[in-house]
Coordinates of C-alpha atoms in Angstrom, one line a residue:
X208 CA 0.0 0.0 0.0
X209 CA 1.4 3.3 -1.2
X210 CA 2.2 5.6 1.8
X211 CA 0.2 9.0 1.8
X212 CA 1.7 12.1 3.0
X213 CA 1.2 13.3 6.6
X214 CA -0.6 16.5 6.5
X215 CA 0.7 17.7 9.4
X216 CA 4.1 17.4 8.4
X217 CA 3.6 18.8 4.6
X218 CA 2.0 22.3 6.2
X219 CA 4.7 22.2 9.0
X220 CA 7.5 22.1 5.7
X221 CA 5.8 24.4 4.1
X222 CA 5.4 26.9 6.6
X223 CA 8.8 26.5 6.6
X224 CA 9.6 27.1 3.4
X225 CA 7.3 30.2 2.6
X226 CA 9.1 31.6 5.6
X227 CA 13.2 30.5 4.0
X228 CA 11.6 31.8 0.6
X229 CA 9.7 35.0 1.1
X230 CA 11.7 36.3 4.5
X231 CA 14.8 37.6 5.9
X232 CA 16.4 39.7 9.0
X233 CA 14.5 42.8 6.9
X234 CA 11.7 41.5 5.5
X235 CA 8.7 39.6 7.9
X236 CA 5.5 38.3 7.2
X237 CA 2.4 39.1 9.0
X238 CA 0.5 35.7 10.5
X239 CA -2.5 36.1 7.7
X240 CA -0.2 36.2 4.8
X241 CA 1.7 33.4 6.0
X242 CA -1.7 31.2 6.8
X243 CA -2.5 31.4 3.0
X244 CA 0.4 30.7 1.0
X245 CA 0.9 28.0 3.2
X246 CA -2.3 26.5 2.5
X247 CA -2.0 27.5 -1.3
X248 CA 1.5 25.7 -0.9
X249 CA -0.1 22.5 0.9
X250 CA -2.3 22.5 -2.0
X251 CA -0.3 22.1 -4.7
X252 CA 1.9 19.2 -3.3
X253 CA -1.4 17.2 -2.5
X254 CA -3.9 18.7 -5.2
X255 CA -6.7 18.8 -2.9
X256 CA -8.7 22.6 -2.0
X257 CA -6.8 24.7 -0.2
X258 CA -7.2 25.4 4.1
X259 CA -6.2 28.2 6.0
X260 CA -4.7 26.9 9.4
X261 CA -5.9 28.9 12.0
X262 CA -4.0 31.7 13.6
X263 CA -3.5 29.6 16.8
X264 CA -2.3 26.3 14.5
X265 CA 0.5 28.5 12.8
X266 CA 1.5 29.7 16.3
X267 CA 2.1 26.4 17.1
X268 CA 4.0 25.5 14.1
X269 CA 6.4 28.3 14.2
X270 CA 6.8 27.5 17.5
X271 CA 7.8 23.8 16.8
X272 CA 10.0 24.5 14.0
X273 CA 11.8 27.3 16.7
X274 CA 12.1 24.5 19.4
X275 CA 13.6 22.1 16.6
X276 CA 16.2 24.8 15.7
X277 CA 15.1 27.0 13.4
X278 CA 16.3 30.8 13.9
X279 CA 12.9 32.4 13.3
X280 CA 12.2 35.7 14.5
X281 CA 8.8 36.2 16.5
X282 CA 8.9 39.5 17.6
X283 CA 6.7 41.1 15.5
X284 CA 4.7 42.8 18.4
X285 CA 0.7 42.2 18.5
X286 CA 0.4 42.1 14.3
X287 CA 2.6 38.6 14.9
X288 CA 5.2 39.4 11.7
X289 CA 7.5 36.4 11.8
X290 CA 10.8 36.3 9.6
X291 CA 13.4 33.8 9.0
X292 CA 16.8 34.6 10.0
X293 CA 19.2 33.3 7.0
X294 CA 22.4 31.8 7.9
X295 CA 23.8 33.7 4.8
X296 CA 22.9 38.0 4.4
X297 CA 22.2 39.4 1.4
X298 CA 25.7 41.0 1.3
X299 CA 27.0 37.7 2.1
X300 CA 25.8 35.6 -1.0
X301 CA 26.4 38.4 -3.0
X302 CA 29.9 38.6 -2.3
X303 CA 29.6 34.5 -2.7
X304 CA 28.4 34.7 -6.3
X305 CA 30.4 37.6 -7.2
X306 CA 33.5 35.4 -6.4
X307 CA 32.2 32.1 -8.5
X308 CA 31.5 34.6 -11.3
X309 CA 35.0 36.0 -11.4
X310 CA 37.1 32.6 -10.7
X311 CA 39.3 31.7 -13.3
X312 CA 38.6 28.1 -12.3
X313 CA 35.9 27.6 -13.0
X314 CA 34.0 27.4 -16.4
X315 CA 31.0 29.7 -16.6
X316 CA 28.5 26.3 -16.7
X317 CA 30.1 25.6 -13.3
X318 CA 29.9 29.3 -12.2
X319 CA 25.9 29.0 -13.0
X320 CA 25.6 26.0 -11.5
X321 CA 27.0 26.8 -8.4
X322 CA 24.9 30.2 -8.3
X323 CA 21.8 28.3 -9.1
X324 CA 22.4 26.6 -5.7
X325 CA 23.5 29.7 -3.5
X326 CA 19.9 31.4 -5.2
X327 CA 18.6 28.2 -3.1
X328 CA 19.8 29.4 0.6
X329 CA 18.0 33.5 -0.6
X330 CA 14.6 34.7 -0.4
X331 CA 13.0 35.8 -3.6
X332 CA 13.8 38.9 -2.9
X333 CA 17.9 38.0 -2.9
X334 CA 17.4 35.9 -5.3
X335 CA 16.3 38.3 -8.0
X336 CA 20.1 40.2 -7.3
X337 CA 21.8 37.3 -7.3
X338 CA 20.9 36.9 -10.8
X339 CA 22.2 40.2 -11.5
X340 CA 25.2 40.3 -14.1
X341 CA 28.6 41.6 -13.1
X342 CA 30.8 42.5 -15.5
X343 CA 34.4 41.3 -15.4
X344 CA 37.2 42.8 -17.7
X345 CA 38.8 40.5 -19.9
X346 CA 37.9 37.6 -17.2
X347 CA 39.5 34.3 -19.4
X348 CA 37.5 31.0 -17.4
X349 CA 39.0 27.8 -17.3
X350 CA 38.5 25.2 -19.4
X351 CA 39.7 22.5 -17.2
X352 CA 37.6 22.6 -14.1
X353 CA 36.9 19.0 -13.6
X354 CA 40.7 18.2 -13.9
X355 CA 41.4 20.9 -11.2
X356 CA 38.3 19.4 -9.1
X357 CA 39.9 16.4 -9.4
X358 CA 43.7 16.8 -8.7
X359 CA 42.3 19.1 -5.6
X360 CA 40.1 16.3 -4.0
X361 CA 43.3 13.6 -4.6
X362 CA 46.0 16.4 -2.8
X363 CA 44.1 17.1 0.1
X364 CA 43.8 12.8 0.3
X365 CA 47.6 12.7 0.2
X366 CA 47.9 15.6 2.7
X367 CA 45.5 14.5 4.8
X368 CA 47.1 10.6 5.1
X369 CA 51.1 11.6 4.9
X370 CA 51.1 10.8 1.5
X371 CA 53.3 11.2 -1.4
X372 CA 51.4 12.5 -4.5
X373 CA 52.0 11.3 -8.6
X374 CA 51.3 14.0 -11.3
X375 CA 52.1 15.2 -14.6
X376 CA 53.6 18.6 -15.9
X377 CA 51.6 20.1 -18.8
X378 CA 52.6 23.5 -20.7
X379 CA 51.8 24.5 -24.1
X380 CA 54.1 24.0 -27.6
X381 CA 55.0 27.1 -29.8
X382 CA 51.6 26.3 -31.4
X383 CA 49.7 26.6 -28.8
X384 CA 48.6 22.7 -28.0
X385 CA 49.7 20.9 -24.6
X386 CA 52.1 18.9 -23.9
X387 CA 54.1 17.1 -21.4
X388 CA 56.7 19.3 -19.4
X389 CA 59.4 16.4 -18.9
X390 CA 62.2 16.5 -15.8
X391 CA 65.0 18.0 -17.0
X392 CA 67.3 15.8 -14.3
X393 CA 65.6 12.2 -15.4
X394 CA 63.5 13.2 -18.6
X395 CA 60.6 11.2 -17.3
X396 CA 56.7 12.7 -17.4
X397 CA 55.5 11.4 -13.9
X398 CA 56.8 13.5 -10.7
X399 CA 56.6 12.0 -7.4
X400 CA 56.3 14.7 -4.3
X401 CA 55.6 15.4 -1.0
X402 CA 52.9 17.8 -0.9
X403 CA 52.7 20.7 1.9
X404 CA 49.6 22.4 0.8
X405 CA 47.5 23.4 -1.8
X406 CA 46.7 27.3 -2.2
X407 CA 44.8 30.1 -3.6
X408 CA 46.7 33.3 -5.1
X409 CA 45.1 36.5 -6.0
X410 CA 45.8 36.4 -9.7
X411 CA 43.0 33.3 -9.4
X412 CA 44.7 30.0 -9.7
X413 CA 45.4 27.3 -7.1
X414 CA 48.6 26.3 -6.3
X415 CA 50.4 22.8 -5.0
X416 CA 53.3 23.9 -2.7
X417 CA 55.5 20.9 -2.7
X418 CA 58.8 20.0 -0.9
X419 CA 62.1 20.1 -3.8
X420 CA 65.5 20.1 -2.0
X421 CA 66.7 21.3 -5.4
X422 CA 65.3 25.0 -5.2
X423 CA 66.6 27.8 -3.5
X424 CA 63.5 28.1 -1.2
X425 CA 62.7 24.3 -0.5
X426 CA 59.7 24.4 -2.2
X427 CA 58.0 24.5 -5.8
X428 CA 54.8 25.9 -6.7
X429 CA 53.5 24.7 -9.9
X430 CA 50.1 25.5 -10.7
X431 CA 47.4 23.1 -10.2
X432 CA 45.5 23.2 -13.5
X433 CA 48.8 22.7 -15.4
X434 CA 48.5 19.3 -13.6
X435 CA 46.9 16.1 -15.2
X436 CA 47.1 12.2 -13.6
X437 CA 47.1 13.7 -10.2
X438 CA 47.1 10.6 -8.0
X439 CA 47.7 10.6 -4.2
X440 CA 49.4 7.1 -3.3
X441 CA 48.5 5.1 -0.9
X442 CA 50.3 3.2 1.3
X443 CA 53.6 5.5 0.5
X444 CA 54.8 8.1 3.7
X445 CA 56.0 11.6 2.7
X446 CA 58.0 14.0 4.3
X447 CA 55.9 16.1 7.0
X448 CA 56.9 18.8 7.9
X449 CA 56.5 20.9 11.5
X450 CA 53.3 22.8 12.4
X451 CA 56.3 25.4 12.7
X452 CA 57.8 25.1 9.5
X453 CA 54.9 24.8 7.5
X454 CA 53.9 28.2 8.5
X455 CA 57.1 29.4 7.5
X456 CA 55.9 28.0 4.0
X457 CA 53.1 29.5 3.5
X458 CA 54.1 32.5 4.6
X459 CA 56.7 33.0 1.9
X460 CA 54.0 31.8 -0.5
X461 CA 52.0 35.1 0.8
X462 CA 55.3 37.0 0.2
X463 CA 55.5 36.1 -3.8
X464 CA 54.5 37.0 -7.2
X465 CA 52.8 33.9 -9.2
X466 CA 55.0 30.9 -9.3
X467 CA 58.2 31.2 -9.0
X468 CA 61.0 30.0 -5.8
X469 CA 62.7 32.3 -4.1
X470 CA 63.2 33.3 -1.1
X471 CA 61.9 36.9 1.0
X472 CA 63.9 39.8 1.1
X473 CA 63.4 43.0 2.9
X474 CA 62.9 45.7 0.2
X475 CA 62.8 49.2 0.3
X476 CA 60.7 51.0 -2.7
X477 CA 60.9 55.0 -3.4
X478 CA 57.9 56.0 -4.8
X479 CA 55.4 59.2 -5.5
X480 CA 52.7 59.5 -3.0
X481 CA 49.7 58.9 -5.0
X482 CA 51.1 55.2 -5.3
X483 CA 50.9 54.3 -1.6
X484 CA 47.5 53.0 -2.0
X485 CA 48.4 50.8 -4.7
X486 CA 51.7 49.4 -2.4
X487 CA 49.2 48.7 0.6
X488 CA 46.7 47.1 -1.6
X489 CA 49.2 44.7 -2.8
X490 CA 51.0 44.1 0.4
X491 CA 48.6 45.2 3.3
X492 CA 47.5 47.7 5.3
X493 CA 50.0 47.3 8.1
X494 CA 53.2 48.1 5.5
X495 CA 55.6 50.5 6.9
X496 CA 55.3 53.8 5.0
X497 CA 56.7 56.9 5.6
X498 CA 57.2 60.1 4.4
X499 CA 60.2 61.4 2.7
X500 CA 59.2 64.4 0.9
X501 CA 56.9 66.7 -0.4
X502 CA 55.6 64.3 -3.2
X503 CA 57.4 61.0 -2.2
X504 CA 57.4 58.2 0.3
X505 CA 59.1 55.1 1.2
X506 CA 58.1 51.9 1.7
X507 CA 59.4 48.3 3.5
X508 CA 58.5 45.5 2.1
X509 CA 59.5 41.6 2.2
X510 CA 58.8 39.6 -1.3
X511 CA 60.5 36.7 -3.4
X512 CA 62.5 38.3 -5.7
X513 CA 61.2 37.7 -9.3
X514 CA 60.6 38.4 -12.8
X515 CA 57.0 38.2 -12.0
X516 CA 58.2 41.6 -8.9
X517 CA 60.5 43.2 -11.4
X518 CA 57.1 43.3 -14.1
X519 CA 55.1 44.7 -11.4
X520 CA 57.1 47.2 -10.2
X521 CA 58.3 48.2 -13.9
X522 CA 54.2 49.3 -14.7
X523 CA 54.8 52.2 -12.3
X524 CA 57.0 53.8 -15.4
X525 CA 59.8 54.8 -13.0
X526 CA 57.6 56.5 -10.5
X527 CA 57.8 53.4 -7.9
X528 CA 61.7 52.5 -7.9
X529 CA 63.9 49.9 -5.9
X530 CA 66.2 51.6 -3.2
X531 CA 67.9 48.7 -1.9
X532 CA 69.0 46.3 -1.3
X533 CA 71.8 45.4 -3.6
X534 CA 70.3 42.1 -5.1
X535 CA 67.4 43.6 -6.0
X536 CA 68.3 46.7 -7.5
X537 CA 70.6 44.7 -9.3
X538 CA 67.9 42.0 -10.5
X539 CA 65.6 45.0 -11.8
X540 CA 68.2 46.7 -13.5
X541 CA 68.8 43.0 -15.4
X542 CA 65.1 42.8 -16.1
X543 CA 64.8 46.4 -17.9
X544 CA 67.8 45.5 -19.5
X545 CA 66.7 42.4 -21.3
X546 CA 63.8 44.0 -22.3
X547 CA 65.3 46.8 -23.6
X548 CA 67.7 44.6 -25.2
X549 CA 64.8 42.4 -27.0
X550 CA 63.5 45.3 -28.7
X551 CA 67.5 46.4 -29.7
X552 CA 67.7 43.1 -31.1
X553 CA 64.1 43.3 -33.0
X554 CA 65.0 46.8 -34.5
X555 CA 68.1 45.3 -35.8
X556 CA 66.2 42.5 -37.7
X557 CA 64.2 44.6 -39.0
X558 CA 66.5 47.2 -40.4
X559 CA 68.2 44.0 -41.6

């Protein structure tokens, strides 16, 4: 015999869900709205007439679905406006789907996908801004989301068991297709590591921080959806490393531009005032600055030292310059001059 549906238990749901649907911190419903579209609601899922509970029933059930854990507000004074208190504010999904929308790892079918469900834990009301559109400059999505979903769900495995983890290197041939990035020490595809931790960097790719006693900093950084056959191996024991020392780690991750090994220097920029903003946006708001003249200011920072720095520091057009120390000046002065050098070269050709 087919079970039938409980009727108490469909209009104790659905007062629930008008309430998730139609409320929020801001917005209540008075007790005689909220009798009929939960009878109009009750309807449709059994097909039979609609009826009204009465005012002391829905009482009762917003009292049950309180006691069972439900953060519904009942303070609505003698009219007896309840609202549903979201775990999520408006602000708060917003911020959620504007980050989906402008990941570059996702594809945008994931990116809807995964709004579709955050629209799920909004009222209408949210809901509608949630579909909003937000505009992204020249935002290029990932192709490859389900081979980064992948490789992320076998890393954390490995770190989470001690590990080692199998992957290979890809990168892309003069003509643009991928290929395998071989080891230049055994010229095999597969690389065996001990993995640290995986991580997120601003520019909007996720990163597999690995031990490698052959870099300068201890560590390599390739990114994870350059990765394919990621396999965490079971049974196998990688190197752990100190609650300490990982710190240390990721900390000189924070310190770095992209992907690259190096390790932290103290740096001292020279630069005109009006780029201060763009110094602490990049490396916080606690960054030493201080004031050196009318129209210029100094800054100490500590960062990996880097093609990827030199570029960054080179947009400023000579208006943000390296002071000291030695190494870095140096470095800069090596970058600018290849550069400048390239173009020598092209001119040449071309007069050629």
């Amino acid at each position: 015999m087919k079970e039938q549906p409980n009727d108490y238990g469909l209009r104790l749901l659905s007062t629930l869900k008008v309430l998730e649907e139609q409320t929020d911190a801001e917005h209540g419903i008075q007790a005689g709205p909220l009798r009929e579209k939960v009878a109009r609601k009750v309807a449709s899922l059994t097909d039979r007439a609609a009826k009204v509970p009465d005012p002391r029933t829905t009482r009762s059930d917003v009292a049950t679905l309180v006691k069972a854990g439900y953060d519904i507000d009942t303070s609505g004074g003698t009219r007896c406006r309840y609202s549903f208190q979201p775990n999520f504010e408006q602000w708060e999904l917003r911020f959620l789907a504007d980050a989906v929308r402008t990941s570059r790892s996702l594809t945008q079918n994931q990116g809807r996908r995964i709004i579709a469900k955050l629209k799920s834990l909004a009222t209408i009301e949210t809901g509608k801004i949630l579909d909003r559109r937000l505009i992204v400059q020249q935002l290029y999505h990932s192709g490859s989301f389900e081979q980064t979903a992948f490789a992320l769900d076998e890393i954390e495995k490995a770190i989470d068991n001690g590990w080692k983890l199998s992957y290979v290197q890809t990168k892309r041939s003069a003509d643009g297709s991928e290929t395998t990035r071989r080891q230049s020490a055994t010229g095999q595809e597969v690389r065996i590591v001990d993995p640290i931790e995986y991580v997120y960097s601003p520019e909007g790719y996720y990163y597999l921080i690995y031990l490698d006693e052959k870099s300068r900093s201890g560590t390599k950084t390739p990114r994870i959806d350059r990765m394919k056959d990621v396999r965490a191996l079971e049974g196998t024991r990688a190197t752990r490393l100190s609650g300490e020392k990982k710190a240390e780690v990721l900390n000189v991750f924070r310190q770095s531009f992209g992907m690259f090994e190096s390790k932290p220097v103290d740096v001292t920029l020279i630069l005109k005032a009006k780029h201060v903003k763009s110094i602490m946006d990049r490396f916080g708001e606690n960054t030493p600055i201080e004031q050196v003249s009318a129209v210029e200011s100094k800054a100490s920072i500590t960062v990996g030292l880097s093609k990827v720095f030199y570029s960054w520091i080179a947009q400023f057009g000579g208006e943000v310059r390296i002071e000291g120390p030695d190494e870095a000046v140096r470095g800069m002065k090596s970058f600018l001059e290849a550069n400048l050098n390239a173009y020598k070269e092209s001119a040449q050709r071309g007069r050629a």
